Coordinates of C-alpha atoms and ligand atoms in Angstrom, one line a residue:
M184 CA -35.1 -28.4 29.9
C185 CA -37.7 -29.4 27.4
G186 CA -40.0 -32.0 28.8
I187 CA -41.6 -34.7 26.7
I188 CA -44.6 -36.9 27.1
G189 CA -46.0 -39.2 24.5
R190 CA -48.8 -41.6 25.3
V191 CA -50.6 -44.5 23.5
D192 CA -53.6 -45.8 25.5
Y193 CA -57.1 -47.3 25.3
R194 CA -58.8 -44.3 27.0
D195 CA -58.8 -40.6 26.5
I196 CA -55.4 -39.3 27.6
S197 CA -55.6 -35.5 27.4
P198 CA -55.9 -35.1 31.2
N199 CA -52.9 -37.5 31.7
L200 CA -50.8 -35.5 29.2
I201 CA -51.4 -32.3 31.0
E202 CA -50.7 -33.9 34.4
G203 CA -47.5 -35.4 33.0
L204 CA -46.5 -31.9 31.9
R205 CA -47.1 -30.5 35.4
R206 CA -44.8 -33.1 36.8
L207 CA -42.1 -32.1 34.3
E208 CA -42.4 -28.4 35.0
Y209 CA -39.5 -28.5 37.4
R210 CA -37.2 -29.1 34.5
G211 CA -37.7 -25.4 33.5
Y212 CA -39.6 -24.2 30.4
D213 CA -41.4 -21.3 28.8
S214 CA -44.2 -22.6 26.7
A215 CA -46.3 -25.9 26.6
G216 CA -48.4 -27.8 24.1
I217 CA -50.4 -30.9 23.5
A218 CA -51.5 -32.8 20.4
T219 CA -54.0 -35.8 20.2
L220 CA -55.5 -37.7 17.4
D221 CA -59.0 -36.7 17.8
G222 CA -61.5 -38.2 15.4
G223 CA -58.7 -39.3 13.0
K224 CA -57.2 -35.8 12.9
I225 CA -54.2 -34.4 14.9
R226 CA -55.4 -31.4 16.8
V227 CA -53.1 -29.2 18.8
V228 CA -53.4 -26.7 21.6
K229 CA -50.2 -24.8 22.5
R230 CA -49.3 -21.7 24.5
A231 CA -46.4 -19.6 25.5
G232 CA -46.3 -19.5 29.3
T233 CA -47.2 -22.0 32.0
V234 CA -49.0 -25.3 31.9
D235 CA -51.8 -23.6 33.7
R236 CA -52.2 -21.3 30.6
L237 CA -52.2 -24.4 28.5
A238 CA -54.8 -26.1 30.6
E239 CA -57.0 -22.9 30.5
A240 CA -56.8 -23.0 26.7
F241 CA -57.5 -26.7 26.7
R242 CA -60.7 -26.1 28.7
S243 CA -62.1 -23.8 26.1
S244 CA -60.9 -25.9 23.1
P245 CA -60.5 -29.5 24.4
V246 CA -58.7 -32.1 22.3
R247 CA -59.2 -35.7 23.1
G248 CA -57.9 -39.1 22.1
T249 CA -56.1 -42.3 22.9
L250 CA -52.9 -41.2 21.1
G251 CA -51.1 -38.1 22.0
I252 CA -47.9 -36.1 22.8
A253 CA -47.2 -33.2 25.0
H254 CA -44.2 -30.9 25.6
T255 CA -42.9 -28.2 27.7
R256 CA -40.4 -26.0 25.7
W257 CA -37.2 -24.1 26.8
A258 CA -36.5 -21.9 23.9
T259 CA -33.3 -22.3 21.9
H260 CA -34.2 -21.6 18.2
G261 CA -37.0 -18.9 17.9
G262 CA -38.6 -16.7 20.5
V263 CA -41.1 -17.7 23.2
N264 CA -44.5 -17.5 21.5
D265 CA -47.5 -19.7 20.7
I266 CA -46.2 -20.6 17.3
N267 CA -42.8 -21.8 18.4
A268 CA -44.2 -23.9 21.2
H269 CA -44.3 -27.7 20.3
P270 CA -45.9 -29.8 19.0
H271 CA -45.0 -29.0 15.4
V272 CA -47.2 -30.4 12.6
S273 CA -46.4 -31.3 9.0
C274 CA -48.0 -29.5 6.0
D275 CA -50.4 -32.4 5.4
G276 CA -51.4 -32.3 9.2
K277 CA -50.7 -36.0 9.6
V278 CA -47.5 -35.8 11.6
A279 CA -46.9 -34.0 15.0
V280 CA -43.5 -33.8 16.6
I281 CA -42.0 -32.9 20.0
H282 CA -38.3 -32.5 20.6
N283 CA -35.7 -32.0 23.3
G284 CA -32.4 -30.9 22.0
I285 CA -31.0 -29.1 18.9
I286 CA -31.1 -30.1 15.2
E287 CA -27.7 -28.5 14.2
N288 CA -28.3 -28.9 10.5
F289 CA -31.9 -27.5 10.5
A290 CA -31.1 -24.6 8.3
E291 CA -29.9 -26.8 5.3
L292 CA -32.8 -29.1 5.8
K293 CA -35.2 -26.3 6.0
S294 CA -34.0 -24.7 2.7
S295 CA -34.3 -28.0 0.8
L296 CA -37.7 -28.8 2.3
R297 CA -38.8 -25.2 1.2
R298 CA -37.6 -25.8 -2.3
E299 CA -39.6 -28.9 -2.4
G300 CA -42.7 -26.9 -1.4
H301 CA -43.0 -27.3 2.4
D302 CA -44.4 -24.3 4.2
F303 CA -42.8 -23.5 7.6
V304 CA -44.8 -21.8 10.3
S305 CA -42.4 -21.6 13.1
E306 CA -38.8 -20.4 13.6
T307 CA -37.8 -23.6 15.4
D308 CA -35.3 -26.2 14.3
T309 CA -37.7 -28.9 15.3
E310 CA -40.3 -28.2 12.6
V311 CA -37.9 -29.7 9.9
V312 CA -38.6 -33.2 11.6
A313 CA -42.4 -32.9 11.0
H314 CA -41.9 -32.1 7.3
L315 CA -39.2 -34.8 6.8
S316 CA -41.4 -37.4 8.3
E317 CA -44.3 -36.4 6.1
D318 CA -42.1 -37.0 3.1
I319 CA -40.8 -40.4 4.3
L320 CA -44.2 -41.7 5.4
R321 CA -45.7 -40.7 2.0
E322 CA -43.4 -43.1 0.4
G323 CA -45.0 -45.8 2.4
D324 CA -42.5 -46.4 5.1
D325 CA -43.7 -47.6 8.6
L326 CA -42.8 -45.7 11.6
M327 CA -39.7 -47.6 12.6
Q328 CA -38.4 -47.2 8.9
T329 CA -39.3 -43.5 9.2
G330 CA -37.2 -43.2 12.4
L331 CA -34.2 -45.0 10.9
K332 CA -34.3 -42.7 7.9
L333 CA -34.6 -39.6 10.0
A334 CA -31.6 -40.7 12.1
K335 CA -29.5 -40.6 8.9
M336 CA -30.7 -37.0 8.0
L337 CA -30.6 -35.3 11.5
K338 CA -27.3 -33.8 13.0
G339 CA -27.2 -32.6 16.6
Q340 CA -28.9 -34.1 19.6
Y341 CA -32.4 -35.1 20.2
A342 CA -35.1 -36.9 22.0
L343 CA -38.0 -37.0 19.7
V344 CA -41.5 -38.4 19.9
I345 CA -43.6 -38.4 16.7
M346 CA -47.1 -39.2 16.0
N347 CA -48.8 -40.0 12.7
S348 CA -52.5 -40.0 12.0
D349 CA -52.1 -43.0 9.7
N350 CA -50.6 -45.0 12.8
P351 CA -53.4 -44.5 15.5
E352 CA -52.0 -47.1 17.8
R353 CA -48.2 -46.2 17.6
L354 CA -45.8 -43.7 18.6
L355 CA -42.2 -43.2 17.3
G356 CA -39.5 -42.3 19.8
M357 CA -35.8 -41.5 18.9
R358 CA -32.9 -40.6 21.2
H359 CA -29.4 -39.4 20.4
N360 CA -27.6 -37.6 23.4
A361 CA -30.7 -36.6 25.1
P362 CA -32.8 -38.6 27.7
L363 CA -35.8 -40.6 26.8
M364 CA -37.6 -43.5 28.6
V365 CA -40.9 -45.5 28.4
G366 CA -43.3 -46.0 31.2
V367 CA -44.9 -49.4 30.9
G368 CA -48.4 -49.4 32.1
R369 CA -51.4 -51.9 32.0
N370 CA -52.5 -51.6 28.4
Y371 CA -50.7 -48.3 27.8
S372 CA -47.2 -46.9 27.2
V373 CA -45.8 -43.5 28.0
Y374 CA -42.7 -41.9 26.5
A375 CA -41.2 -39.3 28.8
S376 CA -37.9 -37.5 29.2
D377 CA -38.0 -38.2 32.9
V378 CA -39.6 -40.9 35.1
L379 CA -41.6 -38.1 36.8
G380 CA -43.6 -38.0 33.6
F381 CA -45.3 -41.2 34.5
I382 CA -44.1 -42.3 37.9
D383 CA -47.6 -41.5 39.5
E384 CA -49.1 -44.0 37.3
T385 CA -46.7 -46.8 36.7
K386 CA -43.5 -47.8 38.4
R387 CA -42.4 -50.0 35.4
A388 CA -40.0 -48.4 33.0
V389 CA -37.7 -49.0 30.1
F390 CA -34.6 -46.7 30.1
L391 CA -34.0 -46.5 26.4
E392 CA -30.4 -46.7 25.4
D393 CA -28.8 -43.8 23.7
D394 CA -28.9 -43.9 19.9
T395 CA -32.0 -45.8 19.5
V396 CA -35.2 -45.7 17.4
S397 CA -38.2 -47.3 19.1
V398 CA -42.0 -47.7 18.4
A399 CA -44.3 -48.1 21.3
E400 CA -47.7 -49.6 21.2
R401 CA -50.1 -50.2 24.1
N402 CA -48.5 -53.5 25.0
H403 CA -45.4 -53.7 22.9
L404 CA -42.2 -51.9 22.4
E405 CA -39.8 -52.4 19.5
V406 CA -36.2 -51.0 19.9
R407 CA -33.6 -50.7 17.3
S408 CA -30.2 -49.1 17.1
L409 CA -29.9 -46.1 14.8
G410 CA -28.3 -48.5 12.3
G411 CA -31.6 -50.6 12.3
L412 CA -30.3 -53.6 14.5
P413 CA -32.8 -55.0 17.1
R414 CA -31.9 -54.1 20.6
D415 CA -32.9 -55.9 23.8
Y416 CA -34.3 -53.9 26.7
K417 CA -35.2 -54.4 30.3
V418 CA -38.3 -53.4 32.1
V419 CA -37.1 -52.1 35.5
D420 CA -39.1 -51.5 38.6
L421 CA -38.5 -48.0 39.8
A422 CA -37.2 -47.8 43.4
E423 CA -39.7 -46.7 46.0
E424 CA -37.4 -43.7 46.9
L425 CA -38.1 -42.2 43.5
G426 CA -41.8 -41.9 44.5
S427 CA -44.0 -38.9 44.0
P428 CA -42.4 -35.7 45.4
D429 CA -44.4 -34.2 48.0
K430 CA -43.9 -30.7 49.6
K431 CA -45.0 -32.0 53.0
N432 CA -45.8 -28.9 55.1
F433 CA -43.1 -26.8 53.5
E434 CA -44.0 -23.6 51.5
H435 CA -41.6 -24.6 48.7
F436 CA -39.8 -27.7 47.6
T437 CA -36.5 -25.8 47.9
L438 CA -37.1 -25.2 51.7
K439 CA -38.2 -28.8 52.1
E440 CA -35.0 -30.0 50.4
I441 CA -32.8 -27.6 52.5
H442 CA -34.4 -29.2 55.7
E443 CA -33.8 -32.8 54.4
Q444 CA -30.1 -32.4 54.6
P445 CA -29.3 -33.9 58.0
G446 CA -30.9 -37.1 56.6
S447 CA -29.4 -37.0 53.0
I448 CA -25.9 -36.5 54.5
L449 CA -26.3 -39.4 56.8
R450 CA -27.5 -41.6 53.9
I451 CA -24.7 -40.8 51.5
M452 CA -22.0 -41.1 54.3
K453 CA -23.3 -44.5 55.6
Q454 CA -23.9 -46.0 52.1
D455 CA -22.1 -48.9 50.7
P456 CA -18.5 -48.7 51.9
G457 CA -17.4 -51.1 49.2
K458 CA -18.3 -48.6 46.6
V459 CA -16.5 -45.8 48.4
T460 CA -13.4 -48.0 48.8
L461 CA -13.5 -48.9 45.1
F462 CA -13.8 -45.2 44.2
R463 CA -10.8 -44.4 46.4
K464 CA -8.7 -47.2 44.9
Q465 CA -9.4 -46.0 41.4
L466 CA -8.3 -42.5 42.4
E467 CA -5.2 -43.8 44.1
E468 CA -4.2 -45.7 41.0
A469 CA -4.9 -42.9 38.6
K470 CA -2.2 -41.1 36.6
R471 CA -4.3 -38.1 36.5
I472 CA -7.6 -36.9 37.9
F473 CA -10.0 -34.4 36.6
F474 CA -13.4 -33.4 38.2
V475 CA -15.8 -32.5 35.5
A476 CA -19.0 -30.6 36.5
A477 CA -21.1 -27.5 36.2
G478 CA -22.8 -25.0 38.6
S479 CA -23.2 -26.3 42.2
S480 CA -21.7 -29.6 41.2
Y481 CA -18.6 -27.7 40.2
H482 CA -18.4 -25.9 43.5
A483 CA -18.8 -29.4 45.3
S484 CA -16.0 -30.7 43.1
M485 CA -13.7 -27.9 44.2
L486 CA -14.1 -29.2 47.7
G487 CA -13.5 -32.7 46.4
K488 CA -10.2 -31.5 45.1
I489 CA -9.2 -30.0 48.5
Y490 CA -10.3 -33.1 50.3
L491 CA -8.3 -35.4 48.0
S492 CA -5.3 -33.1 48.3
E493 CA -5.3 -32.9 52.1
H494 CA -6.2 -36.5 53.1
M495 CA -4.9 -38.6 50.1
G496 CA -2.1 -36.4 48.9
L497 CA -3.6 -36.5 45.5
Y498 CA -3.5 -33.7 42.9
S499 CA -6.5 -33.3 40.8
D500 CA -7.9 -30.5 38.6
V501 CA -11.6 -29.4 38.5
I502 CA -12.9 -28.5 34.9
L503 CA -16.0 -26.6 34.0
A504 CA -17.7 -29.3 31.8
S505 CA -18.4 -26.6 29.2
E506 CA -14.6 -25.9 29.0
Y507 CA -13.3 -29.5 28.8
R508 CA -12.0 -29.0 25.3
S509 CA -9.1 -26.9 26.6
Y510 CA -7.9 -29.9 28.7
E511 CA -8.9 -32.7 26.3
R512 CA -5.3 -33.3 25.2
W513 CA -4.6 -34.7 28.8
F514 CA -7.3 -37.3 28.5
D515 CA -5.9 -40.8 28.1
E516 CA -5.8 -44.2 29.5
G517 CA -4.5 -43.4 32.8
T518 CA -6.8 -40.5 33.4
V519 CA -9.8 -40.7 35.7
L520 CA -12.8 -38.3 35.1
V521 CA -14.9 -37.9 38.2
A522 CA -18.1 -36.7 36.4
V523 CA -20.3 -35.0 39.0
S524 CA -24.0 -34.2 38.1
Q525 CA -27.1 -34.1 40.2
S526 CA -29.3 -34.8 37.2
G527 CA -26.9 -37.1 35.4
E528 CA -28.2 -35.4 32.2
T529 CA -26.2 -32.2 32.0
M530 CA -25.2 -32.0 28.3
D531 CA -21.8 -30.4 28.9
V532 CA -20.9 -33.1 31.4
L533 CA -22.0 -35.9 29.2
E534 CA -20.1 -34.5 26.3
A535 CA -16.8 -34.3 28.3
V536 CA -17.5 -37.9 29.4
R537 CA -18.0 -39.1 25.9
A538 CA -14.7 -37.4 24.8
G539 CA -13.0 -39.0 27.9
K540 CA -14.4 -42.4 27.1
E541 CA -13.1 -42.2 23.5
K542 CA -9.6 -41.5 24.8
G543 CA -9.7 -44.4 27.2
C544 CA -10.3 -42.5 30.5
S545 CA -12.0 -44.2 33.4
I546 CA -15.2 -42.6 34.3
L547 CA -16.3 -42.3 38.0
G548 CA -19.8 -40.9 38.1
V549 CA -21.5 -39.2 40.9
V550 CA -25.2 -38.7 40.3
N551 CA -28.4 -38.2 42.3
H552 CA -31.0 -38.7 39.7
A553 CA -30.8 -42.4 38.8
P554 CA -31.0 -44.0 36.5
S555 CA -29.5 -41.4 34.2
S556 CA -27.4 -41.1 31.2
L557 CA -24.3 -40.3 33.3
E558 CA -24.9 -43.4 35.4
R559 CA -25.0 -45.6 32.2
M560 CA -21.9 -44.0 30.8
S561 CA -19.8 -44.4 34.0
D562 CA -17.5 -47.3 34.8
T563 CA -18.1 -46.9 38.5
V564 CA -20.9 -44.9 39.9
V565 CA -22.2 -43.6 43.2
N566 CA -25.7 -42.7 43.6
L567 CA -26.1 -39.9 46.1
R568 CA -29.6 -41.1 47.1
A569 CA -30.5 -37.7 48.3
G570 CA -34.0 -38.3 46.9
Q571 CA -35.6 -36.3 44.2
E572 CA -34.5 -32.7 44.1
V573 CA -37.4 -30.7 42.6
G574 CA -36.2 -27.2 43.4
V575 CA -34.2 -25.9 40.5
A576 CA -31.5 -24.6 42.9
A577 CA -29.2 -27.5 44.1
T578 CA -29.4 -27.8 47.8
K579 CA -29.2 -31.3 49.3
S580 CA -27.5 -32.7 46.2
F581 CA -24.6 -30.2 46.8
T582 CA -24.1 -31.2 50.4
S583 CA -24.5 -34.9 49.6
Q584 CA -21.7 -34.4 46.9
V585 CA -19.4 -32.7 49.3
A586 CA -20.1 -35.3 52.1
L587 CA -19.2 -38.1 49.5
F588 CA -16.0 -36.6 48.5
Y589 CA -15.0 -36.2 52.2
S590 CA -15.9 -39.9 52.9
I591 CA -13.9 -40.9 49.9
A592 CA -11.0 -38.9 50.9
N593 CA -10.9 -39.8 54.5
K594 CA -11.0 -43.5 55.1
D595 CA -11.0 -43.2 58.9
I596 CA -14.5 -41.7 59.4
D597 CA -16.8 -43.9 61.7
D598 CA -20.4 -43.7 62.4
L599 CA -19.9 -41.4 65.4
E600 CA -18.4 -38.8 63.2
V601 CA -21.1 -39.2 60.5
E602 CA -23.8 -38.8 63.0
S603 CA -22.1 -35.7 64.6
I604 CA -22.1 -34.1 61.1
S605 CA -25.7 -34.7 60.6
R606 CA -26.5 -33.3 64.1
A607 CA -24.4 -30.2 63.3
V608 CA -26.3 -29.7 60.1
S609 CA -29.5 -29.8 62.2
D610 CA -28.2 -27.2 64.4
S611 CA -27.3 -24.9 61.5
L612 CA -30.9 -25.3 60.3
A613 CA -32.1 -24.2 63.8
Q614 CA -30.5 -20.7 62.9
E615 CA -33.4 -20.1 60.4
E616 CA -35.0 -17.3 62.3
A617 CA -31.8 -15.3 62.6
V618 CA -31.1 -15.9 58.9
K619 CA -34.7 -14.6 58.1
S620 CA -34.1 -11.3 59.9
I621 CA -30.8 -10.9 58.0
A622 CA -32.6 -11.5 54.8
R623 CA -34.8 -8.5 55.6
E624 CA -31.6 -6.4 55.9
I625 CA -30.1 -7.3 52.5
A626 CA -33.2 -7.8 50.4
S627 CA -33.1 -4.2 49.0
S628 CA -29.3 -4.4 48.3
K629 CA -28.2 -4.2 44.6
D630 CA -25.1 -6.2 45.1
I631 CA -24.0 -8.8 47.7
Y632 CA -20.7 -10.3 48.2
F633 CA -19.6 -13.6 49.7
L634 CA -16.0 -14.0 51.0
G635 CA -14.1 -17.1 52.0
R636 CA -10.7 -18.7 52.0
G637 CA -9.7 -22.3 51.5
K638 CA -12.6 -24.7 51.8
N639 CA -14.8 -21.6 52.5
F640 CA -14.1 -20.2 48.9
P641 CA -16.2 -22.7 47.1
L642 CA -18.9 -22.0 49.7
A643 CA -18.7 -18.3 48.9
L644 CA -19.2 -19.1 45.2
E645 CA -22.1 -21.4 46.0
G646 CA -23.7 -19.0 48.5
A647 CA -23.5 -16.3 45.7
L648 CA -24.9 -18.7 43.1
K649 CA -28.0 -19.4 45.4
M650 CA -28.6 -15.7 45.8
K651 CA -28.5 -15.0 42.1
E652 CA -30.7 -17.9 41.0
L653 CA -33.3 -17.8 43.9
A654 CA -33.5 -14.0 44.6
Y655 CA -32.3 -12.6 41.3
L656 CA -29.9 -10.4 43.1
H657 CA -26.4 -9.6 41.8
A658 CA -24.0 -11.6 44.0
E659 CA -20.4 -12.6 43.8
G660 CA -18.3 -15.1 45.6
I661 CA -14.7 -14.0 46.2
A662 CA -11.6 -15.7 47.4
A663 CA -10.8 -13.6 50.5
G664 CA -7.2 -13.1 49.4
E665 CA -8.2 -11.7 46.1
L666 CA -10.3 -8.8 47.5
K667 CA -7.4 -6.4 47.4
H668 CA -6.6 -7.4 43.8
G669 CA -9.8 -5.7 42.4
P670 CA -13.1 -6.4 44.1
L671 CA -12.5 -4.1 47.0
A672 CA -13.2 -1.2 44.5
L673 CA -16.8 -2.3 44.5
I674 CA -17.4 -1.8 48.2
E675 CA -19.3 1.3 49.2
K676 CA -21.3 2.5 52.1
G677 CA -23.9 -0.1 52.9
T678 CA -22.6 -3.0 50.6
P679 CA -23.4 -6.3 52.4
L680 CA -20.6 -8.9 52.7
I681 CA -21.1 -12.4 53.8
L682 CA -17.9 -13.2 55.7
I683 CA -17.5 -17.0 55.8
N684 CA -15.4 -17.4 58.8
P685 CA -15.2 -20.6 60.8
D686 CA -12.6 -21.2 63.4
D687 CA -10.3 -23.0 61.0
E688 CA -6.9 -22.1 59.7
T689 CA -8.3 -19.3 57.5
H690 CA -10.1 -17.5 60.4
D691 CA -7.6 -14.7 61.2
D692 CA -6.7 -13.7 57.6
T693 CA -10.4 -13.7 56.6
I694 CA -11.3 -11.5 59.6
S695 CA -8.6 -8.9 58.4
N696 CA -10.1 -9.0 55.0
G697 CA -13.6 -8.4 56.5
M698 CA -12.3 -5.5 58.4
E699 CA -10.9 -4.0 55.2
V700 CA -14.4 -4.0 53.8
K701 CA -15.9 -2.6 57.0
A702 CA -13.4 0.2 56.9
R703 CA -14.8 1.2 53.5
G704 CA -18.4 1.2 54.6
G705 CA -19.3 -2.4 53.9
V706 CA -21.7 -4.1 56.2
L707 CA -20.2 -7.3 57.6
I708 CA -22.4 -10.4 58.1
G709 CA -20.4 -13.0 59.8
V710 CA -21.0 -16.8 59.4
A711 CA -19.0 -18.3 62.2
P712 CA -19.2 -20.3 65.4
D713 CA -18.2 -17.3 67.5
T714 CA -19.2 -13.6 67.1
H715 CA -16.7 -10.8 66.6
G716 CA -16.7 -7.1 67.4
G717 CA -16.4 -6.3 63.6
Y718 CA -19.7 -8.0 62.5
D719 CA -22.7 -6.0 62.0
Y720 CA -24.8 -9.0 61.8
F721 CA -24.0 -12.7 62.7
I722 CA -25.3 -16.1 61.8
R723 CA -24.0 -18.7 64.3
I724 CA -23.0 -22.0 63.0
P725 CA -22.0 -24.9 65.3
K726 CA -18.4 -25.5 66.2
V727 CA -17.2 -28.5 64.2
L728 CA -14.0 -30.1 62.8
P729 CA -12.5 -27.9 60.1
D730 CA -13.5 -30.6 57.4
H731 CA -17.0 -30.5 58.4
Y732 CA -17.5 -26.7 58.0
P733 CA -18.5 -26.7 54.4
L734 CA -21.5 -28.8 55.3
V735 CA -22.6 -26.6 58.1
V736 CA -21.9 -23.4 56.3
A737 CA -23.9 -24.4 53.2
V738 CA -27.2 -24.6 55.1
P739 CA -27.4 -20.9 56.3
L740 CA -26.2 -19.7 52.9
Q741 CA -29.1 -21.7 51.2
L742 CA -31.6 -20.4 53.9
L743 CA -30.3 -16.7 53.4
A744 CA -31.0 -16.9 49.5
Y745 CA -34.4 -18.8 50.1
H746 CA -35.7 -16.1 52.6
T747 CA -34.3 -13.2 50.6
A748 CA -36.1 -14.7 47.5
R749 CA -39.3 -15.1 49.5
L750 CA -39.3 -11.4 50.6
L751 CA -38.7 -10.5 47.0
R752 CA -41.6 -12.8 45.9
A753 CA -39.3 -14.6 43.4
N754 CA -40.4 -17.9 41.9
I755 CA -38.3 -20.0 44.3
D756 CA -38.9 -23.5 43.0
K757 CA -38.6 -22.6 39.3
P758 CA -36.5 -19.5 38.9
R759 CA -37.0 -17.5 35.8
N760 CA -34.9 -18.6 32.7
L761 CA -33.4 -21.7 34.5
A762 CA -33.9 -25.4 34.1
K763 CA -33.3 -28.3 36.5
S764 CA -31.7 -30.4 34.0
V765 CA -29.5 -28.5 31.4
T766 CA -29.7 -30.8 28.3
V767 CA -28.5 -28.3 25.6
K768 CA -25.1 -26.8 25.2
Ligands
LIG253 C1 -27.5 -25.0 41.0 O1 -28.3 -24.4 41.9 C2 -28.0 -24.9 39.5 N1 -29.3 -25.0 39.3 C3 -27.0 -25.3 38.5 O2 -26.0 -24.5 38.5 C4 -26.7 -26.9 38.5 O3 -25.9 -27.1 39.6 C5 -25.9 -27.2 37.2 O4 -26.8 -27.0 36.1 C6 -25.4 -28.5 37.2 O5 -26.4 -29.4 37.2 P1 -26.2 -31.1 37.4 O6 -25.6 -31.1 38.7 O7 -27.5 -31.8 37.3 O8 -25.1 -31.5 36.3

């Protein structure tokens, strides 16, 4: 969601700001804007739509300068239009603000600012920050004092970067429950909501702690707590593996990431056995275990729950992070929260973790995007090291999460088993041509159903989620046994049903459910190691151990959604309305 860049430099930075925004596009957005201090005045160019549209507007009306901010907006308060795009400017034109998050008390602040004579031009919550800053700066406060005063006034969550024309060599940054970091360059500093905002230019970064106010200059950074106490910080070297993402020869990042899975699964299953043992021990000692996650990470956690039950005899529950409040009464000192998040920045997950920490829970974090807020908040953390996932749809991070949970639950896995899983996933990828032809059969359907039992049920949910977000088709994942309890009424002649049907203990029951669908005119697409007379179409997966099926099944389901989306000319890497990192509630 909203991407932030702020830069203080010694040369004209407008091209870098626009490039930085391009690298943050993957987070999801609907408008973009830039402001620089140009000839002593703040000048803004902003547009609803893409960064390309912004770049076009910039070409006809360029702004230049050595100090500037830039933003990609994912609308929360106020429609998607040029005026609501950030940056927002104060009445006196001396302050410009960009923001990720929500200012919850904006309505009260706006009324009192209006009473004092401020004119508002946008419908956003963010604009109040520009007007408040104008008032504080007029009283003669410096940028740091302005930030500390703002922190006392603002409720909600924010990463903010603020520029002021009377401070031509400084930017103010503030963070409270939203990510913000600083890229440290040679004679320049860059605020960004994500390392991708600057990683092509500098590999040195400061991950600002939460609840901090900071002022960045070209060669200096001052950080304070929201209460004003000086805070130390570390400049870290970003690991090589975070490097600039490259599509290689693939048409889309999503396809490249699907094809990376034999390697990413190998990496997570062979990683630091000490960490996996520690994780396992903490689970064994827990009084209560909750997985907390959203979206695909939630589906992976459902498999984690099954693996923990089958291999360790442990009962756990899986909570949708956004629903944690219904279970919060069970959070206490003996409780372990397994917080699972590709981005490590999902607001709902972080909120649940914060609530858990307050009640004394231990936090076991599983992240891919490191460093991240979740990583810093966890007591023990496993980094999936699947590499940057640029496509908004989770693919390799999902299988890495599943592979990790299997490794944690089953302590007898050896290298031979790991390598055989990775080979089987490659074999699944080899079915791409068959999957493509099935995509042609289903692309014109209005509804698609995915059916599975046991470990195949979370896969049915995940397959349907991929179809929705990539191809924009209505899809539902159904537990095979639930079919007769309602969903069967939806089946009509020609309705496609993806039957996830490996040769595990669920096989015979699932085939019967498939036949019930076929008898009502449904078109059966079997995903299985062996074909069956009932299938109208068939995607072959390799024959593997029952525990390995989720990993080999995930691949054709991802490919099916991908190729259907491609036929429908959907925006595959950046599906409409979605964001990679969901940093608002
Ligand atoms: C998956 O394809 C989605 N893009 C989405 O559901 C995602 O899994 C969810 O937003 C959770 O994200 P996280 O893993 O970064 O917390």
